[in-house]
Amino acid sequence: MKLELRGITKRFGSLVANDSIDLVVEPGEIHALLGENGAGKSTLMNVLYGLYDPDDGEILLDDRPVRFDGPGDAVAAGIGMVHQHFMLVPIFTVAESVALGYEPAGRLGIIDRRTARKRVTEISDRFGFDVDPGAVIEDLPVGVQQRVEIIKALSREAKILILDEPTAVLTPQETDELIEIMRQLKAEGTSIVFITHKLREVRAIADSITVIRRGKVVGEATPDTSETELASLMVGRSVSMAVDKDPAEPGDDGLVISDLTVLDSRNNVVLDHIDLTVRRGEILAVAGVQGNGQTELTETILGLTEPLQGSITLDGKELTGTDVKSRLRAGVGFIPEDRSTSGVISTFTVAENFILDLYDVEPFARAGTLRPQVIQDNARKRAEEYDVRLRDVDDPISTLSGGNQQKVVVAREMSRPLRVLVASQPTRGVDVGSVEFIHKQIVAERDNGTPVLLVSSELDEAMNLGDRIAVMYRGAIVGIVPGDTDRDVLGLMMAGVPLEEAQAQAAVHRTALAAADDQTEEAP
Amino acid sequence: MTQATTTHRTDSGQEIVPPIKWRAPGAMLLFTLVSLFGFVLFTESGTVTTFRTATGGEVAEIPNTAVPTVPALWLLTVAMAALTAYATMRAVRREPVGWWPPAIFGAVFIIAFLTWVGAGATIPLTSLLVGGLALSVPLIFGALSGVMCERTGVINIAIEGQLLGGAFMAAVVASIVGNPYVGVLAAPIAGALVGLLLVFFSVKYWVDQIIVGVVLNVLVLGLTTFFFSTVLTENPELNQRFRLPPLPIPFLSDLPIIGPVLFNQNILVYLMYAAIILLQVLLFRSRWGLRVRSVGEHPKAADTVGIDVIRTRWVNPIMGGALAGLGGAFFTVGSGLAFGRDMSAGNGFIALAAMILGRWNPLGAMAAALLFGLSRNLANMLSTMGSVGIPGEFLLMLPYVVTIFAVAGLVGRVRAPAANNKPYVKS
């Protein structure tokens, strides 16, 4: 089926999320929609899927104009969507999730479970998905949940499949499997709209590319366009994709974690005898698919979680057993993984957010009273220093863009004298310009001699910044490798394969993404 | 659900010994000691406890059962000790205790308690059950209303108001028409109206559901009290006593014990049986139920497959309110009473607790409501018997002691529908 969008415009208040966007997706092609976070890709697809009502413009399917009042209409017209945040009910089974909204039912509306299961197994077998229809969604790894979403779309006979940032939560090998699935679907005549901000993936799989910036289409490209060109189209200026940094000059041991074990409230092991040493003046990157214990690791270092056993020492002093405040005072800098829930208080002003952890010490407080003038001056100085774009330091921080909010967090944590920096997903949901800046700051902190523990589920970030990379899988460290280790080896380790075995496997089978890397290296 | 492992052998190959969970065995030990020192050692030897089961008219009368109190108490206490020991063993091995040891323990403790308080007297077992069910009926209807409502993600604190409204409406309409059945038909309208107001404010205008619920309770209490002390007092013919006649089911009602308890009831109780079964089946087996649950857990996911979230959140709480209204009718026409101010007397909140204790599940809510109803009736009966050596005030604590034990030992962590009290806002 051919899909055409003409002049789609969608406003949220004064913000124009989509500004008369035109897009044509030919039958049976994989069309990549490339753009930064917040460029308006997801908004556009939500318009197409009937979740948002466009303010202007029209949608044509096979050259006939259509109107969707809700997702139900879009699905009936043959459009399927796999959302970035999966639209699955955690406590339902796979069969129930696929059936929801289109349930095969008999008398009294009692669901025919056998038919529901059969629907799943038929599609699952056809594409070799290996999904158990009786499994409960919340027990499944994200990669499998994504397949459930694809089965859901296919069971409704989707002719056009929208994949919104589908690789964000996958290991490189799972990404490779997804690419294989996309090729199979294409071979069966399904058109695919593939939304992403990852240039490498676009070049590996797309037939044609549309680049969006600030709600507007800024260009079309073909898969043989170089990554640098795509990046500058996407960002609007030339960007350096790699991080400039000198080789690390590691000194003494800074943060030493040994035999650290943490159980959750249901006695499941979330951290499994972790041993890590971060030396002064190096960045240790912790790579791994989200949800393999990274969150618990950083929270245990900060003191939000008490370990069952093990020790955490900073410059030889034991941290376990002390409270969060004394750890902060001891020089632990902490950039939390979720800015909105634990990085900033969105209704507080920018100035207040700059001193969230220093509110009760000189010079910001004296005799139990805050000193607004000092706090504002501090905010202006830091905003200048860290290039935070704002109107007024007394505005609520929620008026800032994600990237600028994150810079406030980074500035706050780095403005104290640090003995260790724990940065968890420091560039999540941040525009490319800010990513560059934050990366530079982290490297600068390293060059000052601070040990840095960087947790990132973006393998590119871990590889770019890490002097050494520790790979986590199911709460344990699979291995610690040098920063320049091969992408495929890391990918396999992220799925729990030990180092030697990963090297052996990677030598035999190259993933599509690594293959794209190889080509770039051969023919620059 | 929980992993039944003693130690975790982890991916790293090392073993981890999780801490022991002492809650269940600890609670059981406490109650065993209560039984030992409170019951066994303070009962005179040679006394006899009699359980009366016959009410007359059954097919086969079971004669009264008399047991020697002290030996029976010893036996029961030993059983409790054994269960405690078993639970302790499981806990030390880091295995989950499971649901049945605390459940059996609870039953044994209640029997021991009855044996003790009935020493030298007679415990009327059947009438104890009949009265307990009667006290449970409004609770069960209320809890079902909560299930209907909260499964769509709308918290229903207004059950109390729905019960009270139903009680009022049933009494007044029955008095006007002169027929209790018409009162039963009218009662759901009052409950549904309260439900309508609840969704109007919370679903349409996104007002906090708990606040709306509390306000509605106060509103209904205020309105009914006002009408009671003005219109109904001035015109007593508008608030007369009517009683729904019992409709004994042939043969079944003649069975010993369960006959008089379950099958010699009025239309409201039979409607309650139907509502429990129907709701349980539909909620977990039908298309409607799957959609309702998806709306309560992940409304956006429901929306993306074309389910009308807002409509579901309008319809269900109103239907739930109707159910609670029906339950309210039990206070007046169901029990042969005229309307009195604040008749529901906090039953709506106990129904809410029963729904939570029953994990948002119709059968579970029913079991919890029965537990509350029975223990309350037991307390009433014992405080009127007055033969035991403990003050009646302590006996009135019984329902709450039972509740604490049930919550601590049986329930643990409960999981509410994920979207509760979160308005669904579409852009």
XYZ file of N, CA, C and O in Angstrom, chain B residues 20-171:
608
model
N 15.766 -14.291 56.086
C 14.561 -15.079 56.387
C 13.372 -14.132 56.586
O 13.509 -13.076 57.200
N 12.213 -14.525 56.054
C 11.012 -13.713 56.246
C 10.209 -14.276 57.415
O 9.622 -15.347 57.319
N 10.208 -13.538 58.524
C 9.630 -14.056 59.752
C 8.171 -13.701 59.923
O 7.560 -14.085 60.928
N 7.575 -12.951 58.997
C 6.255 -12.408 59.273
C 5.206 -13.470 59.556
O 4.580 -13.467 60.623
N 5.037 -14.416 58.607
C 3.972 -15.403 58.781
C 4.221 -16.295 59.998
O 3.344 -16.416 60.869
N 5.400 -16.943 60.117
C 5.595 -17.781 61.309
C 5.512 -16.983 62.607
O 5.007 -17.493 63.612
N 5.977 -15.747 62.583
C 5.930 -14.917 63.783
C 4.497 -14.684 64.242
O 4.160 -14.861 65.416
N 3.643 -14.297 63.275
C 2.236 -14.058 63.618
C 1.596 -15.342 64.135
O 0.829 -15.329 65.107
N 1.934 -16.463 63.493
C 1.326 -17.726 63.910
C 1.772 -18.106 65.313
O 0.978 -18.594 66.132
N 3.038 -17.865 65.615
C 3.544 -18.172 66.953
C 2.783 -17.357 68.008
O 2.347 -17.874 69.034
N 2.593 -16.090 67.696
C 1.894 -15.204 68.619
C 0.504 -15.752 68.947
O 0.098 -15.859 70.118
N -0.227 -16.136 67.891
C -1.585 -16.625 68.112
C -1.592 -17.981 68.808
O -2.507 -18.285 69.576
N -0.585 -18.806 68.561
C -0.500 -20.085 69.273
C -0.327 -19.830 70.766
O -0.955 -20.485 71.607
N 0.525 -18.853 71.079
C 0.742 -18.532 72.495
C -0.531 -17.971 73.126
O -0.861 -18.292 74.276
N -1.252 -17.157 72.359
C -2.537 -16.645 72.850
C -3.451 -17.808 73.183
O -4.091 -17.853 74.238
N -3.480 -18.797 72.286
C -4.344 -19.954 72.496
C -3.904 -20.728 73.729
O -4.722 -21.121 74.563
N -2.594 -20.908 73.869
C -2.082 -21.705 74.975
C -2.344 -21.009 76.312
O -2.956 -21.573 77.215
N -1.889 -19.764 76.407
C -1.977 -19.085 77.710
C -3.348 -18.448 77.936
O -3.793 -18.315 79.060
N -3.991 -18.050 76.864
C -5.284 -17.397 77.018
C -6.418 -18.392 77.152
O -7.291 -18.248 77.997
N -6.406 -19.431 76.324
C -7.552 -20.350 76.294
C -7.323 -21.574 77.170
O -8.066 -21.820 78.122
N -6.280 -22.341 76.845
C -6.128 -23.665 77.468
C -5.942 -23.557 78.976
O -6.657 -24.192 79.755
N -5.020 -22.717 79.404
C -4.649 -22.710 80.808
C -5.678 -22.006 81.690
O -5.616 -22.078 82.907
N -6.618 -21.296 81.060
C -7.588 -20.584 81.879
C -8.986 -21.157 81.794
O -9.963 -20.490 82.077
N -9.079 -22.385 81.337
C -10.384 -23.025 81.277
C -10.441 -24.108 82.353
O -9.508 -24.897 82.492
N -11.540 -24.104 83.102
C -11.668 -25.142 84.123
C -11.818 -26.491 83.451
O -12.537 -26.622 82.463
N -11.139 -27.470 84.013
C -11.263 -28.802 83.420
C -12.657 -29.348 83.701
O -13.302 -28.983 84.689
N -13.131 -30.179 82.801
C -14.436 -30.783 82.982
C -15.572 -30.024 82.341
O -16.693 -30.518 82.258
N -15.328 -28.805 81.836
C -16.407 -28.089 81.162
C -16.611 -28.644 79.769
O -15.735 -29.271 79.172
N -17.802 -28.372 79.250
C -18.189 -28.910 77.946
C -18.704 -27.768 77.076
O -19.411 -26.880 77.572
N -18.300 -27.760 75.792
C -18.828 -26.771 74.861
C -19.802 -27.453 73.915
O -19.491 -28.519 73.361
N -20.955 -26.856 73.723
C -21.956 -27.454 72.848
C -22.148 -26.584 71.607
O -22.259 -25.356 71.713
N -22.124 -27.222 70.434
C -22.414 -26.513 69.180
C -23.793 -26.925 68.695
O -24.059 -28.112 68.515
N -24.680 -25.937 68.502
C -26.015 -26.258 68.026
C -26.096 -25.968 66.534
O -25.762 -24.868 66.082
N -26.532 -26.960 65.764
C -26.594 -26.769 64.307
C -28.020 -26.772 63.806
O -28.303 -26.246 62.737
N -28.947 -27.369 64.545
C -30.308 -27.532 64.033
C -31.104 -26.242 64.207
O -30.923 -25.504 65.168
N -31.924 -25.932 63.206
C -32.852 -24.828 63.362
C -34.279 -25.320 63.245
O -35.213 -24.564 63.380
N -34.436 -26.585 62.941
C -35.768 -27.152 62.772
C -36.161 -27.209 61.322
O -35.909 -26.272 60.565
N -36.738 -28.307 60.886
C -37.276 -28.383 59.543
C -36.329 -28.957 58.516
O -36.684 -29.099 57.357
N -35.084 -29.272 58.894
C -34.177 -29.851 57.910
C -34.554 -31.297 57.621
O -35.263 -31.943 58.388
N -34.029 -31.783 56.484
C -34.281 -33.171 56.099
C -33.690 -34.096 57.138
O -34.351 -34.972 57.683
N -32.412 -33.894 57.440
C -31.754 -34.724 58.422
C -31.177 -33.797 59.474
O -30.308 -32.991 59.169
N -31.714 -33.872 60.677
C -31.196 -33.000 61.720
C -29.896 -33.549 62.262
O -29.778 -34.728 62.567
N -28.933 -32.664 62.358
C -27.691 -33.075 63.001
C -27.848 -32.747 64.475
O -28.188 -31.612 64.822
N -27.647 -33.728 65.333
C -27.825 -33.430 66.761
C -26.756 -32.465 67.253
O -25.716 -32.307 66.614
N -27.043 -31.795 68.366
C -26.040 -30.902 68.948
C -24.763 -31.663 69.246
O -24.790 -32.814 69.646
N -23.642 -31.018 69.017
C -22.365 -31.663 69.269
C -21.774 -31.088 70.546
O -21.613 -29.875 70.661
N -21.477 -31.978 71.498
C -20.868 -31.507 72.738
C -19.440 -32.019 72.808
O -19.187 -33.198 72.585
N -18.505 -31.101 73.042
C -17.116 -31.547 73.161
C -16.567 -31.104 74.512
O -16.895 -30.028 74.999
N -15.730 -31.949 75.114
C -15.066 -31.528 76.356
C -14.085 -30.406 76.049
O -13.244 -30.541 75.152
N -14.212 -29.285 76.731
C -13.514 -28.078 76.317
C -11.991 -28.203 76.368
O -11.309 -27.947 75.375
N -11.472 -28.598 77.505
C -10.008 -28.560 77.665
C -9.279 -29.500 76.704
O -8.367 -29.071 75.994
N -9.694 -30.769 76.615
C -9.002 -31.633 75.635
C -9.108 -31.089 74.208
O -8.122 -31.109 73.454
N -10.278 -30.557 73.856
C -10.445 -30.015 72.498
C -9.487 -28.855 72.284
O -8.843 -28.748 71.228
N -9.372 -27.997 73.293
C -8.476 -26.849 73.159
C -7.027 -27.296 73.040
O -6.253 -26.742 72.256
N -6.668 -28.320 73.825
C -5.297 -28.849 73.701
C -5.033 -29.327 72.287
O -4.015 -29.008 71.674
N -6.007 -30.088 71.779
C -5.858 -30.640 70.434
C -5.674 -29.518 69.416
O -4.761 -29.544 68.563
N -6.523 -28.503 69.507
C -6.467 -27.407 68.551
C -5.150 -26.628 68.684
O -4.536 -26.228 67.697
N -4.715 -26.433 69.932
C -3.473 -25.681 70.140
C -2.280 -26.453 69.585
O -1.369 -25.857 68.974
N -2.305 -27.767 69.761
C -1.219 -28.573 69.195
C -1.223 -28.445 67.673
O -0.172 -28.304 67.040
N -2.424 -28.453 67.095
C -2.507 -28.285 65.634
C -1.906 -26.947 65.221
O -1.154 -26.855 64.235
N -2.216 -25.899 65.994
C -1.657 -24.573 65.675
C -0.140 -24.591 65.786
O 0.567 -24.051 64.952
N 0.349 -25.253 66.843
C 1.799 -25.320 67.036
C 2.449 -26.048 65.870
O 3.506 -25.639 65.368
N 1.793 -27.110 65.414
C 2.356 -27.865 64.295
C 2.419 -26.992 63.045
O 3.435 -26.977 62.332
N 1.335 -26.256 62.780
C 1.329 -25.381 61.602
C 2.422 -24.306 61.724
O 3.099 -23.972 60.749
N 2.585 -23.790 62.950
C 3.616 -22.777 63.170
C 4.991 -23.369 62.888
O 5.838 -22.742 62.219
N 5.189 -24.587 63.372
C 6.478 -25.237 63.161
C 6.732 -25.432 61.666
O 7.834 -25.180 61.157
N 5.675 -25.853 60.953
C 5.824 -26.061 59.514
C 6.200 -24.747 58.815
O 7.139 -24.700 58.010
N 5.483 -23.677 59.180
C 5.758 -22.383 58.548
C 7.173 -21.914 58.871
O 7.873 -21.360 58.019
N 7.604 -22.171 60.117
C 8.961 -21.771 60.498
C 9.993 -22.526 59.668
O 10.964 -21.948 59.167
N 9.738 -23.829 59.500
C 10.671 -24.632 58.715
C 10.780 -24.090 57.287
O 11.880 -23.919 56.758
N 9.612 -23.795 56.703
C 9.637 -23.255 55.333
C 10.424 -21.949 55.298
O 11.217 -21.704 54.382
N 10.184 -21.099 56.283
C 10.826 -19.789 56.288
C 12.337 -19.926 56.433
O 13.104 -19.249 55.748
N 12.768 -20.837 57.331
C 14.209 -21.009 57.542
C 14.862 -21.529 56.268
O 15.988 -21.171 55.932
N 14.121 -22.347 55.534
C 14.650 -22.834 54.259
C 14.491 -21.822 53.134
O 14.735 -22.133 51.967
N 14.007 -20.624 53.475
C 13.773 -19.551 52.489
C 12.774 -19.980 51.427
O 12.883 -19.625 50.256
N 11.810 -20.799 51.844
C 10.758 -21.163 50.892
C 9.507 -20.370 51.226
O 9.285 -20.050 52.400
N 8.683 -20.056 50.231
C 7.450 -19.335 50.550
C 6.515 -20.229 51.364
O 6.434 -21.428 51.133
N 5.842 -19.613 52.340
C 4.980 -20.396 53.230
C 3.721 -20.855 52.495
O 3.173 -21.899 52.791
N 3.297 -20.093 51.507
C 2.098 -20.487 50.757
C 0.849 -19.971 51.449
O 0.923 -19.367 52.523
N -0.283 -20.186 50.822
C -1.510 -19.594 51.368
C -2.213 -20.509 52.353
O -2.917 -20.061 53.246
N -2.035 -21.848 52.197
C -2.893 -22.715 53.011
C -2.510 -22.812 54.476
O -3.396 -22.848 55.327
N -1.221 -22.807 54.870
C -0.989 -22.894 56.317
C -1.619 -21.736 57.104
O -2.305 -21.998 58.102
N -1.463 -20.485 56.676
C -2.143 -19.424 57.436
C -3.660 -19.542 57.389
O -4.343 -19.242 58.376
N -4.206 -20.001 56.244
C -5.665 -20.110 56.130
C -6.193 -21.149 57.109
O -7.147 -20.883 57.857
N -5.569 -22.338 57.122
C -6.017 -23.382 58.043
C -5.799 -22.920 59.478
O -6.648 -23.097 60.353
N -4.661 -22.264 59.707
C -4.358 -21.760 61.035
C -5.459 -20.824 61.521
O -5.944 -20.938 62.645
N -5.865 -19.914 60.620
C -6.916 -18.962 60.984
C -8.195 -19.686 61.364
O -8.826 -19.373 62.382
N -8.569 -20.704 60.568
C -9.788 -21.454 60.852
C -9.677 -22.163 62.200
O -10.602 -22.114 63.031
N -8.540 -22.793 62.435
C -8.341 -23.518 63.697
C -8.423 -22.552 64.876
O -9.040 -22.840 65.904
N -7.829 -21.381 64.716
C -7.844 -20.413 65.812
C -9.275 -19.973 66.132
O -9.662 -19.857 67.291
N -10.059 -19.752 65.056
C -11.443 -19.322 65.294
C -12.225 -20.423 66.006
O -12.989 -20.153 66.950
N -12.006 -21.680 65.605
C -12.701 -22.789 66.281
C -12.280 -22.856 67.746
O -13.105 -23.001 68.652
N -10.981 -22.698 67.973
C -10.485 -22.729 69.351
C -11.124 -21.610 70.169
O -11.538 -21.804 71.316
N -11.210 -20.441 69.542
C -11.810 -19.300 70.219
C -13.262 -19.599 70.594
O -13.703 -19.363 71.726
N -14.002 -20.154 69.602
C -15.405 -20.491 69.854
C -15.524 -21.517 70.969
O -16.394 -21.418 71.841
N -14.661 -22.516 70.941
C -14.698 -23.568 71.963
C -14.465 -22.969 73.344
O -15.112 -23.320 74.326
N -13.548 -22.012 73.381
C -13.200 -21.394 74.665
C -14.338 -20.528 75.201
O -14.771 -20.673 76.335
N -14.853 -19.622 74.346
C -15.913 -18.741 74.854
C -17.189 -19.505 75.124
O -18.016 -19.084 75.930
N -17.357 -20.645 74.440
C -18.596 -21.409 74.623
C -18.496 -22.414 75.760
O -19.387 -23.250 75.911
N -17.416 -22.358 76.521
C -17.241 -23.331 77.597
C -18.418 -23.260 78.567
O -18.744 -22.191 79.081
N -19.046 -24.384 78.773
C -20.178 -24.442 79.676
C -21.440 -23.832 79.111
O -22.405 -23.587 79.812
N -21.456 -23.562 77.805
C -22.651 -22.972 77.203
C -22.861 -23.585 75.816
O -22.204 -24.544 75.435
N -23.769 -22.986 75.049
C -24.069 -23.511 73.726
C -23.801 -22.448 72.674
O -24.211 -21.297 72.839
N -23.095 -22.832 71.607
C -22.836 -21.913 70.499
C -23.813 -22.243 69.377
O -23.777 -23.344 68.828
N -24.703 -21.326 69.025
C -25.652 -21.614 67.934
C -24.975 -21.420 66.575
O -24.946 -20.317 66.029
N -24.418 -22.487 66.045
C -23.569 -22.398 64.861
C -24.329 -21.906 63.637
O -23.876 -21.000 62.921
N -25.506 -22.500 63.387
C -26.230 -22.138 62.171
C -26.678 -20.686 62.181
O -26.481 -19.953 61.213
N -27.222 -20.254 63.318
C -27.702 -18.867 63.329
C -26.523 -17.905 63.293
O -26.637 -16.778 62.809
N -25.372 -18.365 63.779
C -24.166 -17.558 63.658
C -23.847 -17.298 62.187
O -23.555 -16.170 61.765
N -23.970 -18.369 61.373
C -23.675 -18.240 59.945
C -24.738 -17.408 59.235
O -24.422 -16.572 58.384
N -26.008 -17.648 59.584
C -27.089 -16.901 58.932
C -26.907 -15.402 59.164
O -26.946 -14.590 58.241
N -26.656 -15.058 60.430
C -26.476 -13.647 60.754
C -25.245 -13.070 60.083
O -25.249 -11.926 59.625
N -24.196 -13.882 60.017
C -22.951 -13.410 59.378
C -23.179 -13.103 57.925
O -22.723 -12.065 57.408
N -23.932 -13.984 57.227
C -24.194 -13.731 55.806
C -25.008 -12.456 55.650
O -24.734 -11.629 54.771
N -25.991 -12.282 56.540
C -26.828 -11.085 56.435
C -25.980 -9.823 56.555
O -26.164 -8.865 55.804
N -25.032 -9.827 57.489
C -24.179 -8.651 57.631
C -23.249 -8.477 56.431
O -22.776 -7.381 56.161
N -22.978 -9.582 55.723
C -22.046 -9.508 54.600
C -22.683 -8.997 53.318
O -21.964 -8.524 52.434
N -24.021 -9.130 53.193
C -24.645 -8.833 51.902
C -24.335 -7.414 51.397
O -23.831 -7.248 50.280
N -24.553 -6.368 52.216
C -24.218 -5.029 51.699
C -22.730 -4.888 51.420
O -22.336 -4.209 50.464
N -21.916 -5.559 52.248
C -20.466 -5.484 52.023
C -20.094 -6.068 50.670
O -19.276 -5.507 49.931
N -20.713 -7.203 50.348
C -20.362 -7.852 49.079
C -20.811 -6.992 47.900
O -20.048 -6.751 46.961
N -22.046 -6.498 47.969
C -22.502 -5.617 46.876
C -21.575 -4.412 46.753
O -21.177 -4.015 45.657
N -21.219 -3.827 47.885
C -20.343 -2.659 47.859
C -18.987 -2.992 47.255
O -18.459 -2.248 46.428
N -18.438 -4.150 47.663
C -17.133 -4.535 47.146
C -17.198 -4.795 45.641
O -16.277 -4.445 44.899
N -18.302 -5.392 45.170
C -18.454 -5.629 43.728
C -18.516 -4.298 42.991
O -17.953 -4.150 41.894
N -19.185 -3.321 43.589
C -19.226 -1.989 42.979
C -17.814 -1.449 42.849
O -17.422 -0.902 41.815
N -17.013 -1.644 43.910
C -15.630 -1.207 43.860
C -14.851 -1.897 42.756
O -14.099 -1.261 42.022
N -15.064 -3.205 42.615
C -14.354 -3.955 41.572
C -14.711 -3.406 40.196
O -13.835 -3.123 39.366
N -16.009 -3.233 39.947
C -16.472 -2.723 38.650
C -15.791 -1.403 38.315
O -15.375 -1.144 37.196
N -15.725 -0.558 39.336
C -15.256 0.794 39.143
C -13.734 0.830 39.007
O -13.190 1.383 38.059
N -13.049 0.193 39.953
C -11.598 0.327 39.995
C -10.914 -0.465 38.898
O -9.791 -0.166 38.522
N -11.578 -1.482 38.375
C -10.974 -2.221 37.268
C -10.844 -1.348 36.021
O -10.118 -1.681 35.097
N -11.588 -0.240 35.983
C -11.430 0.680 34.858
C -10.510 1.828 35.218
O -10.310 2.740 34.429
N -9.958 1.817 36.435
C -9.029 2.869 36.817
C -9.675 4.050 37.532
O -9.074 5.095 37.643
N -10.919 3.871 37.986
C -11.560 4.948 38.743
C -11.739 4.463 40.180
O -12.414 3.468 40.422
N -11.104 5.134 41.134
C -11.203 4.725 42.540
C -12.584 5.094 43.072
O -13.066 6.196 42.856
N -13.210 4.133 43.743
C -14.567 4.362 44.227
C -14.581 4.441 45.744
O -14.802 3.458 46.429
N -14.353 5.644 46.273
C -14.459 5.845 47.719
C -15.930 6.054 48.082
O -16.315 6.023 49.236
N -16.744 6.286 47.053
C -18.135 6.673 47.287
C -19.058 5.488 47.542
O -20.272 5.647 47.538
N -18.501 4.295 47.776
C -19.360 3.124 48.011
C -20.322 3.397 49.170
O -21.506 3.081 49.117
N -19.781 4.001 50.225
C -20.588 4.333 51.396
C -21.830 5.131 50.993
O -22.953 4.809 51.376
N -21.609 6.166 50.186
C -22.716 6.998 49.741
C -23.692 6.226 48.862
O -24.898 6.433 48.929
N -23.148 5.327 48.031
C -24.009 4.545 47.149
C -24.897 3.615 47.954
O -26.090 3.454 47.663
N -24.320 2.977 48.983
C -25.121 2.102 49.846
C -26.228 2.896 50.543
O -27.385 2.496 50.567
N -25.823 4.039 51.092
C -26.779 4.843 51.852
C -27.896 5.352 50.942
O -29.082 5.292 51.299
N -27.527 5.810 49.758
C -28.521 6.276 48.791
C -29.487 5.161 48.424
O -30.698 5.370 48.337
N -28.930 3.958 48.202
C -29.776 2.816 47.846
C -30.745 2.479 48.961
O -31.929 2.214 48.723
N -30.254 2.510 50.205
C -31.105 2.196 51.351
C -32.269 3.179 51.444
O -33.427 2.800 51.627
N -31.951 4.444 51.262
C -32.960 5.504 51.335
C -34.014 5.336 50.240
O -35.211 5.302 50.490
N -33.503 5.198 49.006
C -34.391 5.101 47.850
C -35.316 3.898 47.979
O -36.514 3.993 47.714
N -34.737 2.750 48.387
C -35.545 1.530 48.497
C -36.673 1.733 49.503
O -37.833 1.391 49.227
N -36.350 2.311 50.665
C -37.371 2.487 51.701
C -38.463 3.432 51.234
O -39.654 3.134 51.359
